[in-house]
CSV table of C-alpha atoms in Angstrom, one decimal:
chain,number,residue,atom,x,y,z
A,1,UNK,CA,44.8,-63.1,43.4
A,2,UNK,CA,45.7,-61.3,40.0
A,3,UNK,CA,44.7,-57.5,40.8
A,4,UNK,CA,44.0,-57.5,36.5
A,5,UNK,CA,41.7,-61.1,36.9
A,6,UNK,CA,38.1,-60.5,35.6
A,7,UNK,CA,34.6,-62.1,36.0
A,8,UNK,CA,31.7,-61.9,33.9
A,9,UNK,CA,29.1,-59.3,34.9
A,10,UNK,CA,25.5,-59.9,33.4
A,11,UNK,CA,23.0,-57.6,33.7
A,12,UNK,CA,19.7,-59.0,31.8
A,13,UNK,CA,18.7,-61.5,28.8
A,14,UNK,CA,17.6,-60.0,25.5
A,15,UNK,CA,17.1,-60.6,22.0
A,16,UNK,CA,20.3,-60.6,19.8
A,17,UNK,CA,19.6,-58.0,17.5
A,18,UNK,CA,22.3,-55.6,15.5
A,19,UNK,CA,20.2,-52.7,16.7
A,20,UNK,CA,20.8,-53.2,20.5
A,21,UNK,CA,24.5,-54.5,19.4
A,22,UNK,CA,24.9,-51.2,17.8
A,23,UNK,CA,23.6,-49.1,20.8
A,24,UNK,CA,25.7,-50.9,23.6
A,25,UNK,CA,28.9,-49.2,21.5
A,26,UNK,CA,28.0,-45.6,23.2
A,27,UNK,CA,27.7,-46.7,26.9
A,28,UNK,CA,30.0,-47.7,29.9
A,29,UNK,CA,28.6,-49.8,32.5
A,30,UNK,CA,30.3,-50.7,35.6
A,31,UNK,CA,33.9,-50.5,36.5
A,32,UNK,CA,33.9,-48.5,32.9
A,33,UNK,CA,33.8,-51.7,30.9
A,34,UNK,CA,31.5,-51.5,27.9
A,35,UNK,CA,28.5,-54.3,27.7
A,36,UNK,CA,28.4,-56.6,25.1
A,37,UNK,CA,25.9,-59.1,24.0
A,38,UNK,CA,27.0,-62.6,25.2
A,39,UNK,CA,25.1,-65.7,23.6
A,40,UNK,CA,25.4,-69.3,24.2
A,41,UNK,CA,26.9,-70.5,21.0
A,42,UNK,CA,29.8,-71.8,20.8
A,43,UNK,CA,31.3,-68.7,18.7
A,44,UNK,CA,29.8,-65.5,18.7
A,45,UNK,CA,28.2,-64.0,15.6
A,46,UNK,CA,30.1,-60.8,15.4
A,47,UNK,CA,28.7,-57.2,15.4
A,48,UNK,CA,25.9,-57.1,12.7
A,49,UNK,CA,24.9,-60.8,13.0
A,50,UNK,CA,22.1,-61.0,15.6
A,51,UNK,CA,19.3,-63.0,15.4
A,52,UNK,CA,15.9,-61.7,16.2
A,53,UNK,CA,15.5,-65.4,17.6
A,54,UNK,CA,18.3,-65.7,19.4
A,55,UNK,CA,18.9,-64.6,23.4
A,56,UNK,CA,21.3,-63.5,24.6
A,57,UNK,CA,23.0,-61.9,28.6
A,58,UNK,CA,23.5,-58.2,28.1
A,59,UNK,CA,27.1,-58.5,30.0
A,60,UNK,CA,30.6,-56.7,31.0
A,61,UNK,CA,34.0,-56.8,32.6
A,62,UNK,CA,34.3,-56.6,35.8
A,63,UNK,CA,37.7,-57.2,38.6
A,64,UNK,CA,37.6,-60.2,40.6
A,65,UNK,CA,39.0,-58.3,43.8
A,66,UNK,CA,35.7,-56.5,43.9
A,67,UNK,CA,33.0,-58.6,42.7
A,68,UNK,CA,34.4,-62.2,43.7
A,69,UNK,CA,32.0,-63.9,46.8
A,70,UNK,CA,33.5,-63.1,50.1
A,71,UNK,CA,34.3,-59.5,48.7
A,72,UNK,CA,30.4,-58.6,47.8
A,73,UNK,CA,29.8,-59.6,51.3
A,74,UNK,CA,31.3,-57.0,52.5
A,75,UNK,CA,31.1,-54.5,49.5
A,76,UNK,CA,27.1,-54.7,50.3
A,77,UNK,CA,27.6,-52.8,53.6
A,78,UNK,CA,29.1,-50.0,51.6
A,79,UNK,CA,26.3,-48.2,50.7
A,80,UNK,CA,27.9,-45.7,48.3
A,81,UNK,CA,29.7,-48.4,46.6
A,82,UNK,CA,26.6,-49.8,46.3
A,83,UNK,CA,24.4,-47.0,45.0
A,84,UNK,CA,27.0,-46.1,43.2
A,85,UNK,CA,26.6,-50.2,41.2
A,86,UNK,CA,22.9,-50.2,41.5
A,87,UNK,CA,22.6,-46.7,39.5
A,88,UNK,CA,24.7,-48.1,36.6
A,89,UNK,CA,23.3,-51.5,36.7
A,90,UNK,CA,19.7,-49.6,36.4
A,91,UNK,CA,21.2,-47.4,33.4
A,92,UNK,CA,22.4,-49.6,31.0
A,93,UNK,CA,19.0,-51.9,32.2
A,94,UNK,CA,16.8,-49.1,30.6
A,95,UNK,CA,18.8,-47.7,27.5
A,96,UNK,CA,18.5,-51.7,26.6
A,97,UNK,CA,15.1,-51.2,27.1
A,98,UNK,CA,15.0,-48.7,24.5
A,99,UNK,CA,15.7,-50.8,21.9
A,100,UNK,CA,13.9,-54.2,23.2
A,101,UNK,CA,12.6,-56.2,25.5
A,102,UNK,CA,14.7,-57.0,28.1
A,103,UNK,CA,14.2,-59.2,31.5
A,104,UNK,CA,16.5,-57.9,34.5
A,105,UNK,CA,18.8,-59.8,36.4
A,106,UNK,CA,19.6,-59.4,40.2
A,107,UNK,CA,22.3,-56.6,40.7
A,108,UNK,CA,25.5,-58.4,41.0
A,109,UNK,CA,25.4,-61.3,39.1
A,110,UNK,CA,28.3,-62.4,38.4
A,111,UNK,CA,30.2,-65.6,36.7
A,112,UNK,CA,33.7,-66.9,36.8
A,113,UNK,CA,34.2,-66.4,33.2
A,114,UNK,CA,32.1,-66.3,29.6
A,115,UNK,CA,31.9,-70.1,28.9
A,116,UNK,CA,29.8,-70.6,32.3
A,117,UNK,CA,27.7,-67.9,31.3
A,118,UNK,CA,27.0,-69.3,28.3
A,119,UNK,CA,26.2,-72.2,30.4
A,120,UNK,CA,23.5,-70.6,32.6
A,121,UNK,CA,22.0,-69.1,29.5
A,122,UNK,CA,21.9,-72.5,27.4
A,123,UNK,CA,20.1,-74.1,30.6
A,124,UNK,CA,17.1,-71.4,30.6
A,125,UNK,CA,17.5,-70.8,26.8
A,126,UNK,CA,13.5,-71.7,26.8
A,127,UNK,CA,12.0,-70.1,29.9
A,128,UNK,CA,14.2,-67.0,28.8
A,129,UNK,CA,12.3,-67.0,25.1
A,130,UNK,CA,9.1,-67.4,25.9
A,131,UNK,CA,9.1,-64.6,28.6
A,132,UNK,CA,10.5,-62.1,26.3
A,133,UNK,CA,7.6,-63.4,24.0
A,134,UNK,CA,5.2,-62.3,26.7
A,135,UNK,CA,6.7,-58.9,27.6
A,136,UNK,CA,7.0,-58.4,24.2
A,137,UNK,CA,6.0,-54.4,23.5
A,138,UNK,CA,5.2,-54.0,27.0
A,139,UNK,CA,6.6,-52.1,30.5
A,140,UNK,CA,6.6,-51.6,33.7
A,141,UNK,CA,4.5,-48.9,35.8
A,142,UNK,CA,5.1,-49.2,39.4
A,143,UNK,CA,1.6,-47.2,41.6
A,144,UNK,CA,1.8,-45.7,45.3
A,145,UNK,CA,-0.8,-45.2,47.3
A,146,UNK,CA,0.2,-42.4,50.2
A,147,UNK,CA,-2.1,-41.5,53.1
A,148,UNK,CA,-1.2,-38.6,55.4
A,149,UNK,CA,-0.1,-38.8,59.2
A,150,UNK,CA,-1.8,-35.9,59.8
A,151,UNK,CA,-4.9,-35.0,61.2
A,152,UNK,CA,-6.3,-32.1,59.4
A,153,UNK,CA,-7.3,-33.4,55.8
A,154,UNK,CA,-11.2,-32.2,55.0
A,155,UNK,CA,-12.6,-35.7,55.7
A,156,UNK,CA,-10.5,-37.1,58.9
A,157,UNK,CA,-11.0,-33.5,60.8
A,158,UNK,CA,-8.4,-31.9,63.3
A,159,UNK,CA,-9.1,-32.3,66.8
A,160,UNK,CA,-8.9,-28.8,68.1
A,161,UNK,CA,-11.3,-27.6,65.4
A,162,UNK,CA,-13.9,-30.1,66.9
A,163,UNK,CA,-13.1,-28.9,70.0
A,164,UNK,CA,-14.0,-25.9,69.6
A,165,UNK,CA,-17.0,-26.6,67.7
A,166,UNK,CA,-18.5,-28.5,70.5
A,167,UNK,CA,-18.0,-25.4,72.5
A,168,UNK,CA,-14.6,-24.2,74.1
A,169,UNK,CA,-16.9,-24.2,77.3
A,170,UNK,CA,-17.7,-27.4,77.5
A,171,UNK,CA,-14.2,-28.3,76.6
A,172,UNK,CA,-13.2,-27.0,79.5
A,173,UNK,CA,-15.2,-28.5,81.8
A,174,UNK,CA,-14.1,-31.8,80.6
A,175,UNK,CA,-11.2,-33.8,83.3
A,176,UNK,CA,-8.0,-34.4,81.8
A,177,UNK,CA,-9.2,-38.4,81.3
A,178,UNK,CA,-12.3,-37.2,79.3
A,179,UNK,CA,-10.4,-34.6,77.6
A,180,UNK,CA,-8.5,-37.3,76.4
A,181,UNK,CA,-10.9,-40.0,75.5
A,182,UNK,CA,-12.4,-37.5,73.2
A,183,UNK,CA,-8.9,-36.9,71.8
A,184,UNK,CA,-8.4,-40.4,71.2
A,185,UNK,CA,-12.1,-41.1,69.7
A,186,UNK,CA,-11.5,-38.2,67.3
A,187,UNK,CA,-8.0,-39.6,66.1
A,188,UNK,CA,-10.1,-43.2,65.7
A,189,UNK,CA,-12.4,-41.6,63.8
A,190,UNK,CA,-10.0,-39.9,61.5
A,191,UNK,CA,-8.4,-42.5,61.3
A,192,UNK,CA,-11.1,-44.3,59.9
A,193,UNK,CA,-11.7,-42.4,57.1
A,194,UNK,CA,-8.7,-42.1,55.9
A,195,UNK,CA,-8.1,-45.7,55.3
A,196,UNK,CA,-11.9,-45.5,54.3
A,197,UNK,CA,-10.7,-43.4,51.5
A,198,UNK,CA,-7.2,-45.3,51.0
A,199,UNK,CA,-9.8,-48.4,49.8
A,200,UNK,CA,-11.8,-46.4,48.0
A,201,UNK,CA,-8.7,-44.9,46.0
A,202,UNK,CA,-7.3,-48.7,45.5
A,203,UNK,CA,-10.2,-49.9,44.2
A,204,UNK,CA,-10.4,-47.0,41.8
A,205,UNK,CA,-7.2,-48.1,40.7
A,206,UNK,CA,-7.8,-52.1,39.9
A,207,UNK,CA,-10.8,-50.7,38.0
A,208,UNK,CA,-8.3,-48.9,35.8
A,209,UNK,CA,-5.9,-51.3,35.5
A,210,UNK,CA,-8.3,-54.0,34.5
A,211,UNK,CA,-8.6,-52.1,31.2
A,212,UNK,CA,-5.0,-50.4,30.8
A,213,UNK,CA,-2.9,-53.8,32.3
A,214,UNK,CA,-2.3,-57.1,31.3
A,215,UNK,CA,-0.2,-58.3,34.6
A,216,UNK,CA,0.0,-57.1,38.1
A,217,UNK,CA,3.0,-57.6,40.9
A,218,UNK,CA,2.0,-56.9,44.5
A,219,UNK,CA,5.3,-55.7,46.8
A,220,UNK,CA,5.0,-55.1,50.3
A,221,UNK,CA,4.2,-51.7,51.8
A,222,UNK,CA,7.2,-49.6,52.0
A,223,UNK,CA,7.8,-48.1,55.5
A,224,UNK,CA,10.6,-46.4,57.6
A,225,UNK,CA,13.0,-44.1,55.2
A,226,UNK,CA,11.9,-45.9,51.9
A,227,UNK,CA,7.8,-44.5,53.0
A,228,UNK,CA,9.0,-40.4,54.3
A,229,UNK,CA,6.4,-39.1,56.7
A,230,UNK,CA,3.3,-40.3,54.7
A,231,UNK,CA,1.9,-44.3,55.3
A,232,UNK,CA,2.2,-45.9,52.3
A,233,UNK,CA,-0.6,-48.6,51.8
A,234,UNK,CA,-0.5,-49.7,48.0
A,235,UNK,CA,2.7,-50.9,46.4
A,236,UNK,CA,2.2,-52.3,43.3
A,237,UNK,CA,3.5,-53.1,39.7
A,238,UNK,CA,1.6,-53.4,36.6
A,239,UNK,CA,2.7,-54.6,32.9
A,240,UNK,CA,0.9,-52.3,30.3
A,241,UNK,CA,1.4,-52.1,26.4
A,242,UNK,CA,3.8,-49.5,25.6
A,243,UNK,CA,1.4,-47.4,23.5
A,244,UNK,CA,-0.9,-47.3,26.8
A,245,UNK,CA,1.3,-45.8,29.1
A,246,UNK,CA,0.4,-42.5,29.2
A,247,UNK,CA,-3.0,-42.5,28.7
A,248,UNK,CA,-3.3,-44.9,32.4
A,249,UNK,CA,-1.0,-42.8,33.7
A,250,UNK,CA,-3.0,-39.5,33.5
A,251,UNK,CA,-6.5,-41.6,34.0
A,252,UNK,CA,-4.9,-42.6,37.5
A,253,UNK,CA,-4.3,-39.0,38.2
A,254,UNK,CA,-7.9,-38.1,37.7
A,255,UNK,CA,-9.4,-40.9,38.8
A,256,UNK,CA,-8.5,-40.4,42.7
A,257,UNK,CA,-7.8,-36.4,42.2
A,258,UNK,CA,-11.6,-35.7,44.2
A,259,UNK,CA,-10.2,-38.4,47.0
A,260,UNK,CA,-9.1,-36.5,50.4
A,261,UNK,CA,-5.7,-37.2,52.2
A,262,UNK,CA,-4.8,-39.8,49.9
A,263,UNK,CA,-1.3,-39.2,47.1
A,264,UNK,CA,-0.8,-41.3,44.1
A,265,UNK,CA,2.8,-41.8,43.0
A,266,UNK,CA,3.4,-43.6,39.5
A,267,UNK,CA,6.8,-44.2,38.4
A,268,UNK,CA,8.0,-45.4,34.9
A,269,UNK,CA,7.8,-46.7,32.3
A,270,UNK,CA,10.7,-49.2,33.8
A,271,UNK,CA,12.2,-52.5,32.6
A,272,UNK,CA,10.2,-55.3,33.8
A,273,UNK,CA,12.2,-55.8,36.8
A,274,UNK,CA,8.9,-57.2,38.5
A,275,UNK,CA,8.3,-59.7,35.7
A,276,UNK,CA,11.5,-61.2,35.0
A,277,UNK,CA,12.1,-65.0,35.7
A,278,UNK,CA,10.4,-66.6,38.9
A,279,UNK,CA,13.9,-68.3,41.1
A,280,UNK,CA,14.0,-72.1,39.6
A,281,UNK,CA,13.5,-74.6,42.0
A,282,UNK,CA,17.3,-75.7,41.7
A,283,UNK,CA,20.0,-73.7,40.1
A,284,UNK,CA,20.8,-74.7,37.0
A,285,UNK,CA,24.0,-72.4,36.7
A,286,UNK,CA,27.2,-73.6,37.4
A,287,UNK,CA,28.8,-73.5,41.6
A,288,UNK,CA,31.0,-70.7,40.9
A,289,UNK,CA,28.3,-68.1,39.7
A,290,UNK,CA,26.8,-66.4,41.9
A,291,UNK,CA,24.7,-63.0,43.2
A,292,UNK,CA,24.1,-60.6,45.8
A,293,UNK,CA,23.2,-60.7,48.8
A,294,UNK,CA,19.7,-60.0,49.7
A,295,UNK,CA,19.2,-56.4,49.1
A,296,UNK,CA,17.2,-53.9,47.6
A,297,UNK,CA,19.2,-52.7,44.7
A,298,UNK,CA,16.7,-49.9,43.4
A,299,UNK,CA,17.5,-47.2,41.3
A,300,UNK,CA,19.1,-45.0,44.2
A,301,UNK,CA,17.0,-41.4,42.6
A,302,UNK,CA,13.5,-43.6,42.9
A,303,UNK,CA,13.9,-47.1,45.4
A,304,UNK,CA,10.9,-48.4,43.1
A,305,UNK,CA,11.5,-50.5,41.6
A,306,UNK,CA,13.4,-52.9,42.6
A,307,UNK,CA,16.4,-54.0,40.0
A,308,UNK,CA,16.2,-57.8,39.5
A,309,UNK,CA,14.1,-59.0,41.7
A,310,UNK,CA,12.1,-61.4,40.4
A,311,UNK,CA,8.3,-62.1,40.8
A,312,UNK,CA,5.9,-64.7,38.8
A,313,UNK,CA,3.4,-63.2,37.1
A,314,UNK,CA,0.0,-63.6,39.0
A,315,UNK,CA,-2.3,-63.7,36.3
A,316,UNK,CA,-4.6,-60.6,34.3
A,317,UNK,CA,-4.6,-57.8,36.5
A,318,UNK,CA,-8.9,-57.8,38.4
């Protein structure tokens, strides 16, 4: 293999406009190759000549002895060759952002050179239109819902406290096997209400974003590393009109602030990288492009959300 061989990087669809072409001149994106606009025409139009109708792949330059197949295999394992993609991907996602609408692609995609790009564009030239149409003057605001592992929130109650409310006496007099049924009904119970209040705060939050939101993603529940020490039990995305942002954002904060042992994180305004294209039933791009693997390639300062993964839109947000 030619060490100096190149593929073609793209990192999301967009309107050709001379603004954005204009704005890609002051960044780098990966490998240090600058983005440029890539559209399906035969020729392209130059700096200065977009087309407010026209789409185009934000793309770049990148070597083929990193970025062919069998290498990202491998490469994926790397993990801070891998932040290190996923945080420059995610940059030059949102400074295009800034001047458009723009629908992410997976991290990593990759073609063997510009004419089959241009060939995977041309084949969703329509699909690609008509969701930019919809996203149009909206973003992304990904919500959290947090409840604590611990057991001494005002609501849920701490254990010993009871304990020695009901008399440190009687306590004592309990056998170990009582002594710990009682433990174990009082960690039920707390239990209980927190996920009593969880509801109650995820509810609060539908009602809001019935008013502020015109789309809603559900993603799983985070747990493990991506989740800390709390549970998290509300993982969602919503698309809301740009001018709406932070007036949902700080209604949200109130709306649950009276609601014990339960933490609200909102992250954003993002990209719509929850919105972007559904998978098509059958690839339409050429055999040789291809992605990465299966991974989560978030923003590595903030894992939500998630950089080019792609959900269909489910519809006005109850």
């Amino acid at each position: 293999m030619n060490d100096h061989e190149e593929l073609t990087y793209v990192y999301a669809v967009v309107r050709d406009t001379p603004r954005l072409r204009a704005a890609l001149g002051d960044i780098r994106g990966i490998s240090g190759s600058a983005p440029f606009l890539l559209r399906d025409e035969e020729e392209d139009p130059g700096p200065g000549h977009g087309s407010a109708q026209a789409v185009a792949f934000v793309a770049g330059r990148v070597p083929k002895r990193e970025f062919d197949e069998p290498t990202l295999k491998d490469r994926f394992e790397d993990l801070e060759w891998l932040e290190g993609v996923a945080r420059t991907h995610h940059e030059v996602v949102q400074l295009v952002a800034r001047h458009g609408t723009v629908l992410p692609l997976r991290l990593a995609t990759v073609y063997q050179n510009d004419a089959r790009a241009r060939g995977a564009l041309s084949a969703q030239r329509r699909a690609f239109t008509e969701r930019l149409t919809l996203l149009s003057g909206q973003s992304e605001l990904g919500i959290k819902l947090y409840i604590s592992p611990t057991r001494g929130s005002r609501s849920g109650g701490d254990t010993a406290t009871e304990d020695a409310a009901s008399g440190s006496e009687d306590a004592a007099a309990l056998s170990p096997g009582k002594a710990y049924l009682r433990r174990r009904r009082a960690q039920h119970s707390a239990q209980e209400v927190r996920y009593g209040n969880a509801q109650q705060a995820a509810e609060r939050v539908e009602a809001l974003a019935s008013r502020f939101s015109t789309h809603r993603v559900r993603h799983p529940a985070q747990s493990g590393a991506l989740a800390g020490p709390e549970e998290n039990v509300l993982n969602d995305a919503y698309l809301v009109p740009d001018e709406r942002t932070e007036e949902f954002r700080a209604a949200l904060a109130e709306a649950i602030d009276d609601v014990d042992g339960v933490r609200i994180e909102v992250t954003g305004p993002w990209a719509p990288y929850s919105f972007a294209m559904p998978a098509p039933p059958a690839d339409p791009s050429p055999p040789d492009a291809h992605t990465s693997p299966a991974a989560d390639p978030s923003a590595p300062a903030d894992p939500s959300p998630s950089p080019g993964t792609s959900a269909s839109l489910d519809g006005p947000a109850p």
